[in-house]
Amino acid sequence: AQTVTQSQPEMSVQEAETVTLSCTYDTSENNYYLFWYKQPPSRQMILVIRQEAYKQQNATENRFSVNFQKAAKSFSLKISDSQLGDTAMYFCAFMKHVYLGYSTLTFGKGTMLLVSP
Amino acid sequence: DGGITQSPKYLFRKEGQNVTLSCEQNLNHDAMYWYRQDPGQGLRLIYYSQIVNDFQKGDIAEGYSVSREKKESFPLTVTSAQKNPTAFYLCASTREVSNQPQHFGDGTRLSIL
């Protein structure tokens, strides 16, 4: 079974600054996917970024980037130039690769990020 | 626009009563999922379905039941056996094979009267 750990229940950052959210995971799988989801106060779950474990290059999406360290089983999210709209709960999630059928997501407990003016 | 519709947005249950949460998608996705979200707990998987007329238990299936009679629909019934049903429930779906991310509905908040 996989586990995902987010050790920071809450974080705060000022507008325009950079913040990094931590995520570690435990798995015996070699082929898998990692995701960051954002849940703003509206409670809609929004995919922020994803990383394939077989890719060494870190994924980036505009102001969002990850630091994927496979050996250390670490998957942190960096938000650059933070904006007020980034205020949300952020969830790290793990999904193992399967060759047939569908896989399931295992979520961390989340980190609440507050961006202040 | 394609998406996942969950209804109702808020639902109240009396003690001993079964209630059904609706989840409909028009994305032509094959797999659908139900999650429960509690404060400080993240999302936990209740049930999932890969094809019509088939579904599998997730990590916390006790006290819940599902059906998948149509590709577009995956309703969740919270039975009276679920002793602590107050939570936020999220439905999700995904297409094709396992490397695709899940898309989520807007959720249903269930409370006990």
PDB file of C-alpha atoms in Angstrom:
ATOM      1  CA  ALA A   1       0.000   0.000   0.000  1.00  0.00           C
ATOM      2  CA  GLN A   2       1.092   3.542  -0.688  1.00  0.00           C
ATOM      3  CA  THR A   3       1.171   6.396   1.780  1.00  0.00           C
ATOM      4  CA  VAL A   4       1.477  10.115   1.135  1.00  0.00           C
ATOM      5  CA  THR A   5       2.642  12.513   3.829  1.00  0.00           C
ATOM      6  CA  GLN A   6       2.281  16.273   3.847  1.00  0.00           C
ATOM      7  CA  SER A   7       4.043  17.498   6.953  1.00  0.00           C
ATOM      8  CA  GLN A   8       2.897  21.129   6.810  1.00  0.00           C
ATOM      9  CA  PRO A   9      -0.776  21.495   7.838  1.00  0.00           C
ATOM     10  CA  GLU A  10      -0.688  25.254   7.214  1.00  0.00           C
ATOM     11  CA  MET A  11       1.574  27.735   5.501  1.00  0.00           C
ATOM     12  CA  SER A  12       1.393  31.412   4.793  1.00  0.00           C
ATOM     13  CA  VAL A  13       3.135  33.619   2.270  1.00  0.00           C
ATOM     14  CA  GLN A  14       2.899  37.190   1.121  1.00  0.00           C
ATOM     15  CA  GLU A  15       1.796  38.155  -2.323  1.00  0.00           C
ATOM     16  CA  ALA A  16       4.558  37.974  -4.983  1.00  0.00           C
ATOM     17  CA  GLU A  17       6.765  35.771  -2.820  1.00  0.00           C
ATOM     18  CA  THR A  18       7.738  32.154  -3.452  1.00  0.00           C
ATOM     19  CA  VAL A  19       6.587  29.249  -1.311  1.00  0.00           C
ATOM     20  CA  THR A  20       7.370  25.530  -1.321  1.00  0.00           C
ATOM     21  CA  LEU A  21       4.968  22.842  -0.124  1.00  0.00           C
ATOM     22  CA  SER A  22       6.435  19.499   0.911  1.00  0.00           C
ATOM     23  CA  CYS A  23       5.250  15.986   0.095  1.00  0.00           C
ATOM     24  CA  THR A  24       6.839  12.617   0.704  1.00  0.00           C
ATOM     25  CA  TYR A  25       5.488   9.238  -0.224  1.00  0.00           C
ATOM     26  CA  ASP A  26       6.196   5.609   0.413  1.00  0.00           C
ATOM     27  CA  THR A  27       5.829   2.942  -2.246  1.00  0.00           C
ATOM     28  CA  SER A  28       7.476  -0.171  -3.575  1.00  0.00           C
ATOM     29  CA  GLU A  29       6.308   0.627  -7.097  1.00  0.00           C
ATOM     30  CA  ASN A  30       8.791   1.764  -9.720  1.00  0.00           C
ATOM     31  CA  ASN A  31       6.341   3.192 -12.226  1.00  0.00           C
ATOM     32  CA  TYR A  32       3.821   5.719 -10.950  1.00  0.00           C
ATOM     33  CA  TYR A  33       2.468   9.249 -11.205  1.00  0.00           C
ATOM     34  CA  LEU A  34       2.371  12.108  -8.750  1.00  0.00           C
ATOM     35  CA  PHE A  35      -0.061  15.005  -8.685  1.00  0.00           C
ATOM     36  CA  TRP A  36      -0.738  18.248  -6.899  1.00  0.00           C
ATOM     37  CA  TYR A  37      -4.377  19.252  -6.616  1.00  0.00           C
ATOM     38  CA  LYS A  38      -5.661  22.612  -5.377  1.00  0.00           C
ATOM     39  CA  GLN A  39      -8.930  23.033  -3.474  1.00  0.00           C
ATOM     40  CA  PRO A  40      -9.926  26.707  -3.081  1.00  0.00           C
ATOM     41  CA  PRO A  41     -12.697  27.839  -0.714  1.00  0.00           C
ATOM     42  CA  SER A  42     -15.237  26.845  -3.385  1.00  0.00           C
ATOM     43  CA  ARG A  43     -14.086  23.254  -2.635  1.00  0.00           C
ATOM     44  CA  GLN A  44     -13.657  22.359  -6.278  1.00  0.00           C
ATOM     45  CA  MET A  45     -10.643  20.090  -6.832  1.00  0.00           C
ATOM     46  CA  ILE A  46      -8.361  21.480  -9.524  1.00  0.00           C
ATOM     47  CA  LEU A  47      -5.372  19.676 -10.992  1.00  0.00           C
ATOM     48  CA  VAL A  48      -2.284  21.867 -10.670  1.00  0.00           C
ATOM     49  CA  ILE A  49       0.531  19.721 -11.989  1.00  0.00           C
ATOM     50  CA  ARG A  50       1.538  16.106 -12.548  1.00  0.00           C
ATOM     51  CA  GLN A  51       4.799  14.193 -12.773  1.00  0.00           C
ATOM     52  CA  GLU A  52       5.564  10.834 -14.324  1.00  0.00           C
ATOM     53  CA  ALA A  53       8.058   8.872 -12.228  1.00  0.00           C
ATOM     54  CA  TYR A  54      10.005   7.705 -15.268  1.00  0.00           C
ATOM     55  CA  LYS A  55      10.738  11.294 -16.280  1.00  0.00           C
ATOM     56  CA  GLN A  56      13.760  12.867 -14.651  1.00  0.00           C
ATOM     57  CA  GLN A  57      12.803  16.369 -15.739  1.00  0.00           C
ATOM     58  CA  ASN A  58      10.722  18.252 -13.209  1.00  0.00           C
ATOM     59  CA  ALA A  59       7.278  19.307 -14.407  1.00  0.00           C
ATOM     60  CA  THR A  60       6.366  22.984 -14.663  1.00  0.00           C
ATOM     61  CA  GLU A  61       3.075  24.779 -15.296  1.00  0.00           C
ATOM     62  CA  ASN A  62       3.475  28.549 -15.462  1.00  0.00           C
ATOM     63  CA  ARG A  63       4.170  29.684 -11.864  1.00  0.00           C
ATOM     64  CA  PHE A  64       3.992  26.152 -10.497  1.00  0.00           C
ATOM     65  CA  SER A  65       6.909  23.749 -10.564  1.00  0.00           C
ATOM     66  CA  VAL A  66       7.891  20.599  -8.740  1.00  0.00           C
ATOM     67  CA  ASN A  67      11.085  19.203  -7.309  1.00  0.00           C
ATOM     68  CA  PHE A  68      10.827  15.461  -7.840  1.00  0.00           C
ATOM     69  CA  GLN A  69      13.442  13.386  -6.045  1.00  0.00           C
ATOM     70  CA  LYS A  70      12.643   9.755  -6.815  1.00  0.00           C
ATOM     71  CA  ALA A  71      15.311   8.196  -4.648  1.00  0.00           C
ATOM     72  CA  ALA A  72      14.255  10.287  -1.674  1.00  0.00           C
ATOM     73  CA  LYS A  73      10.553   9.775  -2.519  1.00  0.00           C
ATOM     74  CA  SER A  74       9.975  13.484  -2.321  1.00  0.00           C
ATOM     75  CA  PHE A  75       7.681  15.631  -4.454  1.00  0.00           C
ATOM     76  CA  SER A  76       7.559  19.287  -3.426  1.00  0.00           C
ATOM     77  CA  LEU A  77       5.539  22.044  -5.103  1.00  0.00           C
ATOM     78  CA  LYS A  78       6.996  25.498  -5.631  1.00  0.00           C
ATOM     79  CA  ILE A  79       4.675  28.421  -6.267  1.00  0.00           C
ATOM     80  CA  SER A  80       6.416  31.497  -7.627  1.00  0.00           C
ATOM     81  CA  ASP A  81       5.034  35.032  -7.566  1.00  0.00           C
ATOM     82  CA  SER A  82       2.222  33.986  -5.229  1.00  0.00           C
ATOM     83  CA  GLN A  83      -1.183  35.501  -5.904  1.00  0.00           C
ATOM     84  CA  LEU A  84      -4.201  35.954  -3.659  1.00  0.00           C
ATOM     85  CA  GLY A  85      -6.051  33.416  -5.796  1.00  0.00           C
ATOM     86  CA  ASP A  86      -3.515  30.779  -4.786  1.00  0.00           C
ATOM     87  CA  THR A  87      -5.089  30.655  -1.337  1.00  0.00           C
ATOM     88  CA  ALA A  88      -6.352  27.094  -1.096  1.00  0.00           C
ATOM     89  CA  MET A  89      -5.827  23.657   0.360  1.00  0.00           C
ATOM     90  CA  TYR A  90      -3.185  21.784  -1.635  1.00  0.00           C
ATOM     91  CA  PHE A  91      -3.195  17.994  -1.837  1.00  0.00           C
ATOM     92  CA  CYS A  92      -0.372  15.780  -2.986  1.00  0.00           C
ATOM     93  CA  ALA A  93      -1.532  12.505  -4.567  1.00  0.00           C
ATOM     94  CA  PHE A  94       0.040   9.248  -5.751  1.00  0.00           C
ATOM     95  CA  MET A  95      -1.193   6.910  -8.463  1.00  0.00           C
ATOM     96  CA  LYS A  96       0.577   3.711  -9.435  1.00  0.00           C
ATOM     97  CA  HIS A  97       0.775   2.706 -13.068  1.00  0.00           C
ATOM     98  CA  VAL A  98      -1.289  -0.244 -14.243  1.00  0.00           C
ATOM     99  CA  TYR A  99      -1.160  -1.751 -17.730  1.00  0.00           C
ATOM    100  CA  LEU A 100      -4.822  -2.675 -17.903  1.00  0.00           C
ATOM    101  CA  GLY A 101      -7.749  -1.049 -16.172  1.00  0.00           C
ATOM    102  CA  TYR A 102      -7.677   1.986 -13.955  1.00  0.00           C
ATOM    103  CA  SER A 103      -5.636   2.960 -10.974  1.00  0.00           C
ATOM    104  CA  THR A 104      -6.689   4.870  -7.873  1.00  0.00           C
ATOM    105  CA  LEU A 105      -5.347   7.980  -6.169  1.00  0.00           C
ATOM    106  CA  THR A 106      -3.891   8.054  -2.676  1.00  0.00           C
ATOM    107  CA  PHE A 107      -4.013  11.528  -1.164  1.00  0.00           C
ATOM    108  CA  GLY A 108      -2.052  13.273   1.547  1.00  0.00           C
ATOM    109  CA  LYS A 109      -3.909  15.160   4.268  1.00  0.00           C
ATOM    110  CA  GLY A 110      -3.311  18.503   2.630  1.00  0.00           C
ATOM    111  CA  THR A 111      -1.556  21.803   3.300  1.00  0.00           C
ATOM    112  CA  MET A 112      -3.617  24.957   3.744  1.00  0.00           C
ATOM    113  CA  LEU A 113      -1.858  27.853   2.008  1.00  0.00           C
ATOM    114  CA  LEU A 114      -2.840  31.407   2.828  1.00  0.00           C
ATOM    115  CA  VAL A 115      -1.579  34.191   0.580  1.00  0.00           C
ATOM    116  CA  SER A 116      -1.797  37.617   2.160  1.00  0.00           C
ATOM    117  CA  PRO A 117      -1.498  41.086   0.574  1.00  0.00           C
TER     118      PRO A 117
ATOM    119  CA  ASP B   1     -19.492  22.153 -21.598  1.00  0.00           C
ATOM    120  CA  GLY B   2     -18.482  18.711 -20.433  1.00  0.00           C
ATOM    121  CA  GLY B   3     -18.133  18.046 -16.758  1.00  0.00           C
ATOM    122  CA  ILE B   4     -19.202  16.216 -13.653  1.00  0.00           C
ATOM    123  CA  THR B   5     -22.424  17.225 -11.900  1.00  0.00           C
ATOM    124  CA  GLN B   6     -23.039  16.332  -8.291  1.00  0.00           C
ATOM    125  CA  SER B   7     -26.385  16.913  -6.640  1.00  0.00           C
ATOM    126  CA  PRO B   8     -27.597  18.097  -4.308  1.00  0.00           C
ATOM    127  CA  LYS B   9     -24.985  20.554  -3.100  1.00  0.00           C
ATOM    128  CA  TYR B  10     -26.206  20.200   0.502  1.00  0.00           C
ATOM    129  CA  LEU B  11     -28.023  17.211   1.954  1.00  0.00           C
ATOM    130  CA  PHE B  12     -29.401  16.486   5.395  1.00  0.00           C
ATOM    131  CA  ARG B  13     -30.040  13.029   6.773  1.00  0.00           C
ATOM    132  CA  LYS B  14     -32.076  11.919   9.714  1.00  0.00           C
ATOM    133  CA  GLU B  15     -30.868   9.167  11.967  1.00  0.00           C
ATOM    134  CA  GLY B  16     -31.559   5.723  10.496  1.00  0.00           C
ATOM    135  CA  GLN B  17     -32.254   7.054   7.032  1.00  0.00           C
ATOM    136  CA  ASN B  18     -30.584   6.105   3.764  1.00  0.00           C
ATOM    137  CA  VAL B  19     -29.697   8.926   1.384  1.00  0.00           C
ATOM    138  CA  THR B  20     -28.428   8.879  -2.186  1.00  0.00           C
ATOM    139  CA  LEU B  21     -25.925  11.293  -3.673  1.00  0.00           C
ATOM    140  CA  SER B  22     -26.036  11.793  -7.402  1.00  0.00           C
ATOM    141  CA  CYS B  23     -23.041  11.956  -9.747  1.00  0.00           C
ATOM    142  CA  GLU B  24     -23.450  12.392 -13.500  1.00  0.00           C
ATOM    143  CA  GLN B  25     -20.730  12.992 -16.097  1.00  0.00           C
ATOM    144  CA  ASN B  26     -20.901  13.844 -19.791  1.00  0.00           C
ATOM    145  CA  LEU B  27     -17.193  13.463 -20.445  1.00  0.00           C
ATOM    146  CA  ASN B  28     -17.575   9.938 -21.838  1.00  0.00           C
ATOM    147  CA  HIS B  29     -15.222   8.754 -19.112  1.00  0.00           C
ATOM    148  CA  ASP B  30     -15.081   5.083 -18.305  1.00  0.00           C
ATOM    149  CA  ALA B  31     -13.990   5.100 -14.662  1.00  0.00           C
ATOM    150  CA  MET B  32     -15.775   6.880 -11.841  1.00  0.00           C
ATOM    151  CA  TYR B  33     -14.864   7.302  -8.171  1.00  0.00           C
ATOM    152  CA  TRP B  34     -16.356   8.412  -4.861  1.00  0.00           C
ATOM    153  CA  TYR B  35     -14.276  10.061  -2.151  1.00  0.00           C
ATOM    154  CA  ARG B  36     -15.049  11.239   1.339  1.00  0.00           C
ATOM    155  CA  GLN B  37     -13.327  14.330   2.728  1.00  0.00           C
ATOM    156  CA  ASP B  38     -13.113  15.084   6.436  1.00  0.00           C
ATOM    157  CA  PRO B  39     -11.235  17.987   8.027  1.00  0.00           C
ATOM    158  CA  GLY B  40      -7.578  17.098   8.419  1.00  0.00           C
ATOM    159  CA  GLN B  41      -8.038  13.735   6.681  1.00  0.00           C
ATOM    160  CA  GLY B  42      -7.567  14.458   3.022  1.00  0.00           C
ATOM    161  CA  LEU B  43      -9.630  12.442   0.548  1.00  0.00           C
ATOM    162  CA  ARG B  44     -10.360   8.789   1.138  1.00  0.00           C
ATOM    163  CA  LEU B  45     -11.667   6.413  -1.526  1.00  0.00           C
ATOM    164  CA  ILE B  46     -15.082   4.851  -0.899  1.00  0.00           C
ATOM    165  CA  TYR B  47     -15.894   3.008  -4.132  1.00  0.00           C
ATOM    166  CA  TYR B  48     -14.843   3.083  -7.756  1.00  0.00           C
ATOM    167  CA  SER B  49     -16.144   1.662 -11.007  1.00  0.00           C
ATOM    168  CA  GLN B  50     -14.211   0.925 -14.180  1.00  0.00           C
ATOM    169  CA  ILE B  51     -17.094  -0.203 -16.379  1.00  0.00           C
ATOM    170  CA  VAL B  52     -20.870  -0.406 -16.289  1.00  0.00           C
ATOM    171  CA  ASN B  53     -22.300  -2.987 -13.883  1.00  0.00           C
ATOM    172  CA  ASP B  54     -18.972  -3.404 -12.096  1.00  0.00           C
ATOM    173  CA  PHE B  55     -17.470  -1.636  -9.092  1.00  0.00           C
ATOM    174  CA  GLN B  56     -14.837  -2.182  -6.391  1.00  0.00           C
ATOM    175  CA  LYS B  57     -14.571  -1.229  -2.754  1.00  0.00           C
ATOM    176  CA  GLY B  58     -12.133   1.435  -1.748  1.00  0.00           C
ATOM    177  CA  ASP B  59     -10.535   2.005   1.639  1.00  0.00           C
ATOM    178  CA  ILE B  60     -13.683   3.008   3.541  1.00  0.00           C
ATOM    179  CA  ALA B  61     -16.601   1.221   1.829  1.00  0.00           C
ATOM    180  CA  GLU B  62     -18.418   0.110   5.000  1.00  0.00           C
ATOM    181  CA  GLY B  63     -21.818   1.759   5.312  1.00  0.00           C
ATOM    182  CA  TYR B  64     -21.938   2.794   1.668  1.00  0.00           C
ATOM    183  CA  SER B  65     -23.309   1.253  -1.524  1.00  0.00           C
ATOM    184  CA  VAL B  66     -23.102   2.165  -5.202  1.00  0.00           C
ATOM    185  CA  SER B  67     -24.500   1.166  -8.574  1.00  0.00           C
ATOM    186  CA  ARG B  68     -23.304   1.692 -12.147  1.00  0.00           C
ATOM    187  CA  GLU B  69     -26.197   1.008 -14.482  1.00  0.00           C
ATOM    188  CA  LYS B  70     -25.147   3.652 -16.996  1.00  0.00           C
ATOM    189  CA  LYS B  71     -21.744   4.889 -18.054  1.00  0.00           C
ATOM    190  CA  GLU B  72     -22.733   8.461 -17.198  1.00  0.00           C
ATOM    191  CA  SER B  73     -24.042   7.829 -13.705  1.00  0.00           C
ATOM    192  CA  PHE B  74     -22.521   6.564 -10.450  1.00  0.00           C
ATOM    193  CA  PRO B  75     -24.834   7.241  -7.478  1.00  0.00           C
ATOM    194  CA  LEU B  76     -23.649   6.727  -3.906  1.00  0.00           C
ATOM    195  CA  THR B  77     -26.025   5.623  -1.153  1.00  0.00           C
ATOM    196  CA  VAL B  78     -25.079   6.413   2.416  1.00  0.00           C
ATOM    197  CA  THR B  79     -26.854   3.781   4.461  1.00  0.00           C
ATOM    198  CA  SER B  80     -27.966   3.855   8.084  1.00  0.00           C
ATOM    199  CA  ALA B  81     -25.033   1.546   8.810  1.00  0.00           C
ATOM    200  CA  GLN B  82     -22.671   4.465   8.274  1.00  0.00           C
ATOM    201  CA  LYS B  83     -22.482   5.821  11.813  1.00  0.00           C
ATOM    202  CA  ASN B  84     -20.577   8.986  11.036  1.00  0.00           C
ATOM    203  CA  PRO B  85     -21.803  10.178   7.635  1.00  0.00           C
ATOM    204  CA  THR B  86     -21.254  13.903   8.113  1.00  0.00           C
ATOM    205  CA  ALA B  87     -18.613  14.821   5.526  1.00  0.00           C
ATOM    206  CA  PHE B  88     -17.976  16.358   2.132  1.00  0.00           C
ATOM    207  CA  TYR B  89     -18.349  13.860  -0.717  1.00  0.00           C
ATOM    208  CA  LEU B  90     -16.551  14.199  -4.026  1.00  0.00           C
ATOM    209  CA  CYS B  91     -17.169  12.300  -7.233  1.00  0.00           C
ATOM    210  CA  ALA B  92     -14.471  11.970  -9.885  1.00  0.00           C
ATOM    211  CA  SER B  93     -13.975  10.361 -13.264  1.00  0.00           C
ATOM    212  CA  THR B  94     -11.158   9.527 -15.641  1.00  0.00           C
ATOM    213  CA  ARG B  95     -10.819   8.221 -19.166  1.00  0.00           C
ATOM    214  CA  GLU B  96      -8.740   5.552 -20.829  1.00  0.00           C
ATOM    215  CA  VAL B  97      -5.827   4.115 -18.949  1.00  0.00           C
ATOM    216  CA  SER B  98      -4.290   4.796 -15.603  1.00  0.00           C
ATOM    217  CA  ASN B  99      -1.997   7.665 -16.465  1.00  0.00           C
ATOM    218  CA  GLN B 100      -4.820  10.152 -16.829  1.00  0.00           C
ATOM    219  CA  PRO B 101      -5.650  12.506 -13.958  1.00  0.00           C
ATOM    220  CA  GLN B 102      -9.054  12.436 -12.358  1.00  0.00           C
ATOM    221  CA  HIS B 103     -11.600  15.195 -12.905  1.00  0.00           C
ATOM    222  CA  PHE B 104     -13.763  16.139  -9.950  1.00  0.00           C
ATOM    223  CA  GLY B 105     -17.289  17.361  -9.403  1.00  0.00           C
ATOM    224  CA  ASP B 106     -18.127  20.223  -7.046  1.00  0.00           C
ATOM    225  CA  GLY B 107     -19.086  17.969  -4.152  1.00  0.00           C
ATOM    226  CA  THR B 108     -22.020  17.333  -1.825  1.00  0.00           C
ATOM    227  CA  ARG B 109     -22.010  18.307   1.826  1.00  0.00           C
ATOM    228  CA  LEU B 110     -23.921  15.751   3.920  1.00  0.00           C
ATOM    229  CA  SER B 111     -24.997  16.609   7.456  1.00  0.00           C
ATOM    230  CA  ILE B 112     -26.955  14.771  10.129  1.00  0.00           C
ATOM    231  CA  LEU B 113     -30.094  16.385  11.552  1.00  0.00           C
TER     232      LEU B 113
END
